[in-house]
PDB file of C-alpha atoms in Angstrom:
ATOM      1  CA  UNK A 549      33.191  66.045 165.044  1.00  0.00           C
ATOM      2  CA  UNK A 550      35.486  67.549 167.673  1.00  0.00           C
ATOM      3  CA  UNK A 551      38.978  68.530 166.512  1.00  0.00           C
ATOM      4  CA  UNK A 552      40.552  66.215 169.103  1.00  0.00           C
ATOM      5  CA  UNK A 553      38.727  63.143 167.676  1.00  0.00           C
ATOM      6  CA  UNK A 554      39.646  64.105 164.142  1.00  0.00           C
ATOM      7  CA  UNK A 555      43.316  64.386 165.051  1.00  0.00           C
ATOM      8  CA  UNK A 556      43.077  61.085 167.022  1.00  0.00           C
ATOM      9  CA  UNK A 557      41.539  59.338 164.030  1.00  0.00           C
ATOM     10  CA  UNK A 558      44.525  60.469 162.021  1.00  0.00           C
ATOM     11  CA  UNK A 559      46.631  58.683 164.629  1.00  0.00           C
ATOM     12  CA  UNK A 560      48.743  61.859 165.341  1.00  0.00           C
ATOM     13  CA  UNK A 561      51.145  61.287 168.224  1.00  0.00           C
ATOM     14  CA  UNK A 562      50.169  63.058 171.427  1.00  0.00           C
ATOM     15  CA  UNK A 563      53.421  65.039 171.654  1.00  0.00           C
ATOM     16  CA  UNK A 564      53.066  66.243 168.070  1.00  0.00           C
ATOM     17  CA  UNK A 565      49.488  67.322 168.690  1.00  0.00           C
ATOM     18  CA  UNK A 566      50.505  69.239 171.822  1.00  0.00           C
ATOM     19  CA  UNK A 567      53.285  70.972 169.911  1.00  0.00           C
ATOM     20  CA  UNK A 568      50.920  71.950 167.102  1.00  0.00           C
ATOM     21  CA  UNK A 569      48.333  73.238 169.538  1.00  0.00           C
ATOM     22  CA  UNK A 570      50.896  75.391 171.422  1.00  0.00           C
ATOM     23  CA  UNK A 571      52.297  76.832 168.181  1.00  0.00           C
ATOM     24  CA  UNK A 572      48.809  77.742 167.010  1.00  0.00           C
ATOM     25  CA  UNK A 573      48.012  79.454 170.314  1.00  0.00           C
ATOM     26  CA  UNK A 574      51.329  81.371 170.277  1.00  0.00           C
ATOM     27  CA  UNK A 575      50.740  82.518 166.684  1.00  0.00           C
ATOM     28  CA  UNK A 576      47.262  83.863 167.455  1.00  0.00           C
ATOM     29  CA  UNK A 577      48.383  85.704 170.606  1.00  0.00           C
ATOM     30  CA  UNK A 578      51.399  87.279 168.868  1.00  0.00           C
ATOM     31  CA  UNK A 579      49.239  88.488 166.010  1.00  0.00           C
ATOM     32  CA  UNK A 580      46.709  90.131 168.332  1.00  0.00           C
ATOM     33  CA  UNK A 581      49.472  91.810 170.353  1.00  0.00           C
ATOM     34  CA  UNK A 582      51.125  93.186 167.220  1.00  0.00           C
ATOM     35  CA  UNK A 583      47.815  94.491 165.920  1.00  0.00           C
ATOM     36  CA  UNK A 584      47.121  96.306 169.192  1.00  0.00           C
ATOM     37  CA  UNK A 585      50.575  97.891 169.354  1.00  0.00           C
ATOM     38  CA  UNK A 586      50.371  99.025 165.755  1.00  0.00           C
ATOM     39  CA  UNK A 587      46.989 100.743 165.917  1.00  0.00           C
ATOM     40  CA  UNK A 588      46.760 102.188 169.417  1.00  0.00           C
ATOM     41  CA  UNK A 589      49.582 104.786 169.541  1.00  0.00           C
ATOM     42  CA  UNK A 590      49.135 105.825 165.907  1.00  0.00           C
ATOM     43  CA  UNK A 591      45.602 107.003 166.540  1.00  0.00           C
ATOM     44  CA  UNK A 592      46.589 108.925 169.666  1.00  0.00           C
ATOM     45  CA  UNK A 593      49.334 110.872 167.908  1.00  0.00           C
ATOM     46  CA  UNK A 594      47.382 112.002 164.889  1.00  0.00           C
ATOM     47  CA  UNK A 595      47.439 115.856 164.641  1.00  0.00           C
ATOM     48  CA  UNK A 596      44.136 117.638 165.075  1.00  0.00           C
ATOM     49  CA  UNK A 597      42.919 121.051 164.012  1.00  0.00           C
ATOM     50  CA  UNK A 598      42.106 121.970 167.596  1.00  0.00           C
ATOM     51  CA  UNK A 599      45.748 121.628 168.653  1.00  0.00           C
ATOM     52  CA  UNK A 600      47.752 123.715 166.152  1.00  0.00           C
ATOM     53  CA  UNK A 601      51.489 124.004 166.645  1.00  0.00           C
ATOM     54  CA  UNK A 602      53.395 127.194 167.517  1.00  0.00           C
ATOM     55  CA  UNK A 603      50.455 129.098 169.031  1.00  0.00           C
ATOM     56  CA  UNK A 604      51.439 132.254 170.959  1.00  0.00           C
ATOM     57  CA  UNK A 605      49.307 132.502 174.078  1.00  0.00           C
ATOM     58  CA  UNK A 606      51.403 134.950 176.113  1.00  0.00           C
ATOM     59  CA  UNK A 607      49.962 138.385 176.934  1.00  0.00           C
ATOM     60  CA  UNK A 608      53.355 139.911 177.713  1.00  0.00           C
ATOM     61  CA  UNK A 609      53.739 143.611 176.921  1.00  0.00           C
ATOM     62  CA  UNK A 610      57.035 144.681 175.318  1.00  0.00           C
ATOM     63  CA  UNK A 611      59.215 146.455 177.850  1.00  0.00           C
ATOM     64  CA  UNK A 612      61.216 149.532 176.862  1.00  0.00           C
ATOM     65  CA  UNK A 613      64.915 148.783 176.775  1.00  0.00           C
ATOM     66  CA  UNK A 614      66.614 150.489 179.725  1.00  0.00           C
ATOM     67  CA  UNK A 615      69.243 153.124 179.045  1.00  0.00           C
ATOM     68  CA  UNK A 616      72.894 152.256 179.383  1.00  0.00           C
ATOM     69  CA  UNK A 617      75.063 153.500 182.215  1.00  0.00           C
ATOM     70  CA  UNK A 618      76.860 155.877 179.839  1.00  0.00           C
ATOM     71  CA  UNK A 619      73.585 157.409 178.610  1.00  0.00           C
ATOM     72  CA  UNK A 620      72.325 157.739 182.170  1.00  0.00           C
ATOM     73  CA  UNK A 621      75.503 159.564 183.169  1.00  0.00           C
ATOM     74  CA  UNK A 622      75.224 161.876 180.145  1.00  0.00           C
ATOM     75  CA  UNK A 623      71.559 162.617 180.874  1.00  0.00           C
ATOM     76  CA  UNK A 624      72.376 163.693 184.425  1.00  0.00           C
ATOM     77  CA  UNK A 625      75.259 165.826 183.171  1.00  0.00           C
ATOM     78  CA  UNK A 626      72.942 167.525 180.668  1.00  0.00           C
ATOM     79  CA  UNK A 627      70.423 168.466 183.361  1.00  0.00           C
ATOM     80  CA  UNK A 628      73.248 169.922 185.420  1.00  0.00           C
ATOM     81  CA  UNK A 629      74.706 171.883 182.479  1.00  0.00           C
ATOM     82  CA  UNK A 630      71.307 173.196 181.379  1.00  0.00           C
ATOM     83  CA  UNK A 631      70.380 174.451 184.840  1.00  0.00           C
ATOM     84  CA  UNK A 632      73.822 175.990 185.370  1.00  0.00           C
ATOM     85  CA  UNK A 633      73.446 177.880 182.102  1.00  0.00           C
ATOM     86  CA  UNK A 634      69.931 179.029 182.956  1.00  0.00           C
ATOM     87  CA  UNK A 635      71.053 180.156 186.414  1.00  0.00           C
ATOM     88  CA  UNK A 636      73.842 182.259 184.919  1.00  0.00           C
ATOM     89  CA  UNK A 637      71.230 184.031 182.783  1.00  0.00           C
ATOM     90  CA  UNK A 638      68.849 184.549 185.695  1.00  0.00           C
ATOM     91  CA  UNK A 639      66.324 181.914 184.591  1.00  0.00           C
ATOM     92  CA  UNK A 640      64.708 179.528 187.035  1.00  0.00           C
ATOM     93  CA  UNK A 641      65.928 175.914 187.036  1.00  0.00           C
ATOM     94  CA  UNK A 642      63.947 173.234 185.254  1.00  0.00           C
ATOM     95  CA  UNK A 643      62.745 170.106 187.034  1.00  0.00           C
ATOM     96  CA  UNK A 644      63.250 166.684 185.551  1.00  0.00           C
ATOM     97  CA  UNK A 645      60.015 165.242 184.137  1.00  0.00           C
ATOM     98  CA  UNK A 646      60.136 161.480 183.606  1.00  0.00           C
ATOM     99  CA  UNK A 647      57.074 161.611 181.360  1.00  0.00           C
ATOM    100  CA  UNK A 648      58.748 163.961 178.897  1.00  0.00           C
ATOM    101  CA  UNK A 649      61.922 161.900 179.219  1.00  0.00           C
ATOM    102  CA  UNK A 650      60.067 158.962 177.715  1.00  0.00           C
ATOM    103  CA  UNK A 651      59.026 161.168 174.780  1.00  0.00           C
ATOM    104  CA  UNK A 652      62.526 162.433 173.965  1.00  0.00           C
ATOM    105  CA  UNK A 653      64.121 159.025 174.598  1.00  0.00           C
ATOM    106  CA  UNK A 654      61.869 157.495 171.968  1.00  0.00           C
ATOM    107  CA  UNK A 655      62.713 160.275 169.490  1.00  0.00           C
ATOM    108  CA  UNK A 656      66.471 159.950 170.086  1.00  0.00           C
ATOM    109  CA  UNK A 657      66.322 156.193 169.553  1.00  0.00           C
ATOM    110  CA  UNK A 658      64.203 156.639 166.442  1.00  0.00           C
ATOM    111  CA  UNK A 659      66.765 159.019 164.934  1.00  0.00           C
ATOM    112  CA  UNK A 660      69.487 156.435 165.569  1.00  0.00           C
ATOM    113  CA  UNK A 661      67.406 153.543 164.238  1.00  0.00           C
ATOM    114  CA  UNK A 662      66.336 155.323 161.035  1.00  0.00           C
ATOM    115  CA  UNK A 663      69.478 157.421 160.511  1.00  0.00           C
ATOM    116  CA  UNK A 664      68.191 160.992 160.469  1.00  0.00           C
ATOM    117  CA  UNK A 665      68.506 164.122 162.572  1.00  0.00           C
ATOM    118  CA  UNK A 666      65.457 166.375 162.627  1.00  0.00           C
ATOM    119  CA  UNK A 667      62.598 167.481 164.837  1.00  0.00           C
ATOM    120  CA  UNK A 668      60.197 165.691 162.536  1.00  0.00           C
ATOM    121  CA  UNK A 669      60.431 161.964 161.921  1.00  0.00           C
ATOM    122  CA  UNK A 670      60.211 160.465 158.407  1.00  0.00           C
ATOM    123  CA  UNK A 671      56.541 159.842 159.243  1.00  0.00           C
ATOM    124  CA  UNK A 672      55.978 163.577 159.767  1.00  0.00           C
ATOM    125  CA  UNK A 673      55.560 163.498 163.542  1.00  0.00           C
ATOM    126  CA  UNK A 674      57.037 166.518 165.346  1.00  0.00           C
ATOM    127  CA  UNK A 675      57.205 167.561 169.006  1.00  0.00           C
ATOM    128  CA  UNK A 676      53.521 168.504 168.897  1.00  0.00           C
ATOM    129  CA  UNK A 677      52.436 165.020 167.856  1.00  0.00           C
ATOM    130  CA  UNK A 678      54.864 163.233 170.161  1.00  0.00           C
ATOM    131  CA  UNK A 679      53.811 165.193 173.260  1.00  0.00           C
ATOM    132  CA  UNK A 680      50.086 164.977 172.630  1.00  0.00           C
ATOM    133  CA  UNK A 681      50.299 161.283 171.715  1.00  0.00           C
ATOM    134  CA  UNK A 682      51.555 160.533 175.231  1.00  0.00           C
ATOM    135  CA  UNK A 683      49.849 163.365 177.113  1.00  0.00           C
ATOM    136  CA  UNK A 684      46.712 164.524 175.278  1.00  0.00           C
ATOM    137  CA  UNK A 685      45.719 166.838 178.148  1.00  0.00           C
ATOM    138  CA  UNK A 686      48.942 168.869 177.981  1.00  0.00           C
ATOM    139  CA  UNK A 687      48.101 172.579 177.614  1.00  0.00           C
ATOM    140  CA  UNK A 688      51.449 174.279 178.186  1.00  0.00           C
ATOM    141  CA  UNK A 689      54.135 175.515 175.831  1.00  0.00           C
ATOM    142  CA  UNK A 690      57.137 173.394 174.900  1.00  0.00           C
ATOM    143  CA  UNK A 691      60.362 173.823 172.979  1.00  0.00           C
ATOM    144  CA  UNK A 692      62.645 171.090 171.663  1.00  0.00           C
ATOM    145  CA  UNK A 693      66.396 171.273 171.036  1.00  0.00           C
ATOM    146  CA  UNK A 694      68.408 168.455 169.450  1.00  0.00           C
ATOM    147  CA  UNK A 695      72.131 167.937 168.982  1.00  0.00           C
ATOM    148  CA  UNK A 696      74.527 165.313 167.661  1.00  0.00           C
ATOM    149  CA  UNK A 697      78.031 164.798 169.048  1.00  0.00           C
ATOM    150  CA  UNK A 698      80.523 162.415 167.449  1.00  0.00           C
ATOM    151  CA  UNK A 699      82.579 160.262 169.786  1.00  0.00           C
ATOM    152  CA  UNK A 700      85.858 161.761 170.940  1.00  0.00           C
ATOM    153  CA  UNK A 701      88.458 159.692 172.693  1.00  0.00           C
ATOM    154  CA  UNK A 702      88.706 160.483 176.377  1.00  0.00           C
ATOM    155  CA  UNK A 703      85.699 162.842 176.414  1.00  0.00           C
ATOM    156  CA  UNK A 704      83.667 162.554 179.603  1.00  0.00           C
ATOM    157  CA  UNK A 705      79.897 162.806 179.948  1.00  0.00           C
ATOM    158  CA  UNK A 706      80.294 166.260 181.477  1.00  0.00           C
ATOM    159  CA  UNK A 707      82.402 167.381 178.492  1.00  0.00           C
ATOM    160  CA  UNK A 708      79.810 166.099 176.027  1.00  0.00           C
ATOM    161  CA  UNK A 709      77.001 167.840 177.914  1.00  0.00           C
ATOM    162  CA  UNK A 710      78.930 171.118 178.031  1.00  0.00           C
ATOM    163  CA  UNK A 711      79.657 170.942 174.301  1.00  0.00           C
ATOM    164  CA  UNK A 712      75.971 170.370 173.487  1.00  0.00           C
ATOM    165  CA  UNK A 713      74.774 173.249 175.668  1.00  0.00           C
ATOM    166  CA  UNK A 714      77.436 175.595 174.278  1.00  0.00           C
ATOM    167  CA  UNK A 715      76.343 174.728 170.736  1.00  0.00           C
ATOM    168  CA  UNK A 716      72.754 175.594 171.637  1.00  0.00           C
ATOM    169  CA  UNK A 717      73.838 178.863 173.238  1.00  0.00           C
ATOM    170  CA  UNK A 718      75.699 179.813 170.057  1.00  0.00           C
ATOM    171  CA  UNK A 719      72.453 179.517 168.053  1.00  0.00           C
ATOM    172  CA  UNK A 720      69.960 182.355 168.770  1.00  0.00           C
ATOM    173  CA  UNK A 721      66.791 180.243 168.328  1.00  0.00           C
ATOM    174  CA  UNK A 722      68.170 177.422 170.487  1.00  0.00           C
ATOM    175  CA  UNK A 723      69.368 179.933 173.058  1.00  0.00           C
ATOM    176  CA  UNK A 724      65.861 181.401 173.366  1.00  0.00           C
ATOM    177  CA  UNK A 725      64.406 177.974 173.974  1.00  0.00           C
ATOM    178  CA  UNK A 726      67.077 177.130 176.518  1.00  0.00           C
ATOM    179  CA  UNK A 727      66.670 180.350 178.523  1.00  0.00           C
ATOM    180  CA  UNK A 728      62.908 180.832 178.220  1.00  0.00           C
ATOM    181  CA  UNK A 729      61.722 181.976 181.648  1.00  0.00           C
ATOM    182  CA  UNK A 730      58.383 180.239 181.232  1.00  0.00           C
ATOM    183  CA  UNK A 731      59.953 176.791 181.125  1.00  0.00           C
ATOM    184  CA  UNK A 732      60.031 174.989 184.452  1.00  0.00           C
ATOM    185  CA  UNK A 733      60.138 171.338 183.389  1.00  0.00           C
ATOM    186  CA  UNK A 734      62.360 169.312 181.109  1.00  0.00           C
ATOM    187  CA  UNK A 735      62.831 165.903 179.603  1.00  0.00           C
ATOM    188  CA  UNK A 736      66.350 165.096 178.369  1.00  0.00           C
ATOM    189  CA  UNK A 737      67.691 161.885 176.874  1.00  0.00           C
ATOM    190  CA  UNK A 738      70.111 160.556 174.278  1.00  0.00           C
ATOM    191  CA  UNK A 739      70.880 157.558 172.091  1.00  0.00           C
ATOM    192  CA  UNK A 740      74.179 156.193 170.799  1.00  0.00           C
ATOM    193  CA  UNK A 741      74.790 154.456 167.466  1.00  0.00           C
ATOM    194  CA  UNK A 742      78.438 153.657 168.197  1.00  0.00           C
ATOM    195  CA  UNK A 743      79.790 156.600 166.211  1.00  0.00           C
ATOM    196  CA  UNK A 744      77.819 159.559 167.566  1.00  0.00           C
ATOM    197  CA  UNK A 745      75.405 160.506 170.315  1.00  0.00           C
ATOM    198  CA  UNK A 746      71.995 161.967 169.483  1.00  0.00           C
ATOM    199  CA  UNK A 747      70.684 164.316 172.210  1.00  0.00           C
ATOM    200  CA  UNK A 748      67.106 165.540 172.580  1.00  0.00           C
ATOM    201  CA  UNK A 749      65.861 168.090 175.123  1.00  0.00           C
ATOM    202  CA  UNK A 750      62.245 169.130 175.643  1.00  0.00           C
ATOM    203  CA  UNK A 751      61.570 172.219 177.822  1.00  0.00           C
ATOM    204  CA  UNK A 752      57.996 172.909 178.920  1.00  0.00           C
ATOM    205  CA  UNK A 753      55.962 175.317 181.013  1.00  0.00           C
ATOM    206  CA  UNK A 754      53.772 172.563 182.494  1.00  0.00           C
ATOM    207  CA  UNK A 755      54.490 169.033 183.751  1.00  0.00           C
ATOM    208  CA  UNK A 756      53.496 166.038 181.670  1.00  0.00           C
ATOM    209  CA  UNK A 757      50.867 165.050 184.221  1.00  0.00           C
ATOM    210  CA  UNK A 758      48.909 167.667 186.119  1.00  0.00           C
ATOM    211  CA  UNK A 759      48.284 166.980 189.799  1.00  0.00           C
ATOM    212  CA  UNK A 760      44.599 166.551 190.613  1.00  0.00           C
ATOM    213  CA  UNK A 761      42.907 169.810 191.509  1.00  0.00           C
ATOM    214  CA  UNK A 762      41.229 169.998 194.925  1.00  0.00           C
ATOM    215  CA  UNK A 763      37.462 170.104 195.020  1.00  0.00           C
ATOM    216  CA  UNK A 764      36.235 173.712 195.116  1.00  0.00           C
ATOM    217  CA  UNK A 765      34.723 174.917 198.350  1.00  0.00           C
ATOM    218  CA  UNK A 766      31.151 176.047 197.689  1.00  0.00           C
ATOM    219  CA  UNK A 767      30.530 179.686 198.478  1.00  0.00           C
ATOM    220  CA  UNK A 768      27.101 181.183 199.204  1.00  0.00           C
ATOM    221  CA  UNK A 769      25.972 183.608 196.522  1.00  0.00           C
ATOM    222  CA  UNK A 770      22.994 185.928 196.157  1.00  0.00           C
ATOM    223  CA  UNK A 771      20.210 184.538 194.016  1.00  0.00           C
ATOM    224  CA  UNK A 772      20.372 187.548 191.670  1.00  0.00           C
ATOM    225  CA  UNK A 773      23.995 186.972 190.591  1.00  0.00           C
ATOM    226  CA  UNK A 774      23.047 184.934 187.552  1.00  0.00           C
ATOM    227  CA  UNK A 775      19.284 185.124 187.409  1.00  0.00           C
ATOM    228  CA  UNK A 776      19.082 188.619 185.924  1.00  0.00           C
ATOM    229  CA  UNK A 777      21.508 188.220 183.024  1.00  0.00           C
ATOM    230  CA  UNK A 778      21.147 184.543 182.241  1.00  0.00           C
ATOM    231  CA  UNK A 779      24.973 184.186 182.120  1.00  0.00           C
ATOM    232  CA  UNK A 780      27.049 181.742 184.113  1.00  0.00           C
ATOM    233  CA  UNK A 781      29.118 182.962 187.031  1.00  0.00           C
ATOM    234  CA  UNK A 782      32.885 182.838 186.881  1.00  0.00           C
ATOM    235  CA  UNK A 783      32.901 181.237 183.456  1.00  0.00           C
ATOM    236  CA  UNK A 784      36.293 179.530 183.003  1.00  0.00           C
ATOM    237  CA  UNK A 785      38.666 180.817 180.373  1.00  0.00           C
ATOM    238  CA  UNK A 786      39.455 178.273 177.664  1.00  0.00           C
ATOM    239  CA  UNK A 787      43.163 177.455 177.525  1.00  0.00           C
ATOM    240  CA  UNK A 788      43.809 175.276 174.498  1.00  0.00           C
ATOM    241  CA  UNK A 789      46.817 176.639 172.582  1.00  0.00           C
ATOM    242  CA  UNK A 790      47.555 175.195 169.189  1.00  0.00           C
ATOM    243  CA  UNK A 791      50.993 173.736 168.554  1.00  0.00           C
ATOM    244  CA  UNK A 792      52.584 175.266 165.430  1.00  0.00           C
ATOM    245  CA  UNK A 793      54.439 173.315 162.764  1.00  0.00           C
ATOM    246  CA  UNK A 794      58.217 173.153 162.520  1.00  0.00           C
ATOM    247  CA  UNK A 795      59.881 176.200 160.978  1.00  0.00           C
ATOM    248  CA  UNK A 796      63.222 174.644 160.192  1.00  0.00           C
ATOM    249  CA  UNK A 797      64.588 171.128 159.931  1.00  0.00           C
ATOM    250  CA  UNK A 798      67.061 171.414 162.786  1.00  0.00           C
ATOM    251  CA  UNK A 799      65.902 174.664 164.350  1.00  0.00           C
ATOM    252  CA  UNK A 800      64.463 174.300 167.842  1.00  0.00           C
ATOM    253  CA  UNK A 801      60.818 173.411 167.458  1.00  0.00           C
ATOM    254  CA  UNK A 802      58.235 174.875 169.790  1.00  0.00           C
ATOM    255  CA  UNK A 803      54.921 173.370 170.830  1.00  0.00           C
ATOM    256  CA  UNK A 804      52.604 176.009 172.241  1.00  0.00           C
ATOM    257  CA  UNK A 805      51.367 179.490 171.496  1.00  0.00           C
ATOM    258  CA  UNK A 806      53.365 181.615 171.527  1.00  0.00           C
ATOM    259  CA  UNK A 807      56.766 180.097 172.260  1.00  0.00           C
ATOM    260  CA  UNK A 808      60.001 181.964 171.674  1.00  0.00           C
ATOM    261  CA  UNK A 809      62.750 180.141 169.879  1.00  0.00           C
ATOM    262  CA  UNK A 810      60.527 178.498 167.314  1.00  0.00           C
TER     263      UNK A 810
END
């Protein structure tokens, strides 16, 4: 029997029936709305294994920290003092080599960071390893001088550079490295720990990067030049000097064979 007839048989007033029907409808709608609001967002926000948190997706390469203005001024003063000293001894000037600068800058900063002063790092790497790690095709000779200068009130960059060069000139092995006529290139840098300045200079006979050689011009040759002996013509001489180990903790270390001042 329909619900309306049942309620009519019970003689329920029309207004009471309408009120009951509206309340029932409102209750059902409210329940469905609450159920939908409670389940929908919760499912969407559940964490998944395919969306882990704190994932590093950047391919950025660490950039070397630039040198301070004070270090830049000291570096320029050192180049000037070194070339002035070489000129007074009749040696040719050395050209700044930015490639070797990166090598000595890293060594100076490493000495500051790990609190030591030596040509060889605590890991055992010396000038030989540092040069060849950056420039494996380097075939020249190289000599390294280092110095440490404590801060002095009112001392200019030029004064610090002069003091470092004078200290090297007072040491026979360092002096030989500094005035070696074969050196034509240099990398100089420094690092500061707030109490002292660590200076590193690398003098070399060849640049860090060789310019590309021009293609040889073919020359006509008689057929008998190599046919009779079975030997190649104009066989190139192998130039691959070995870099010796350090001979003293703070003595100037030389990379090459032979290299005075080692």
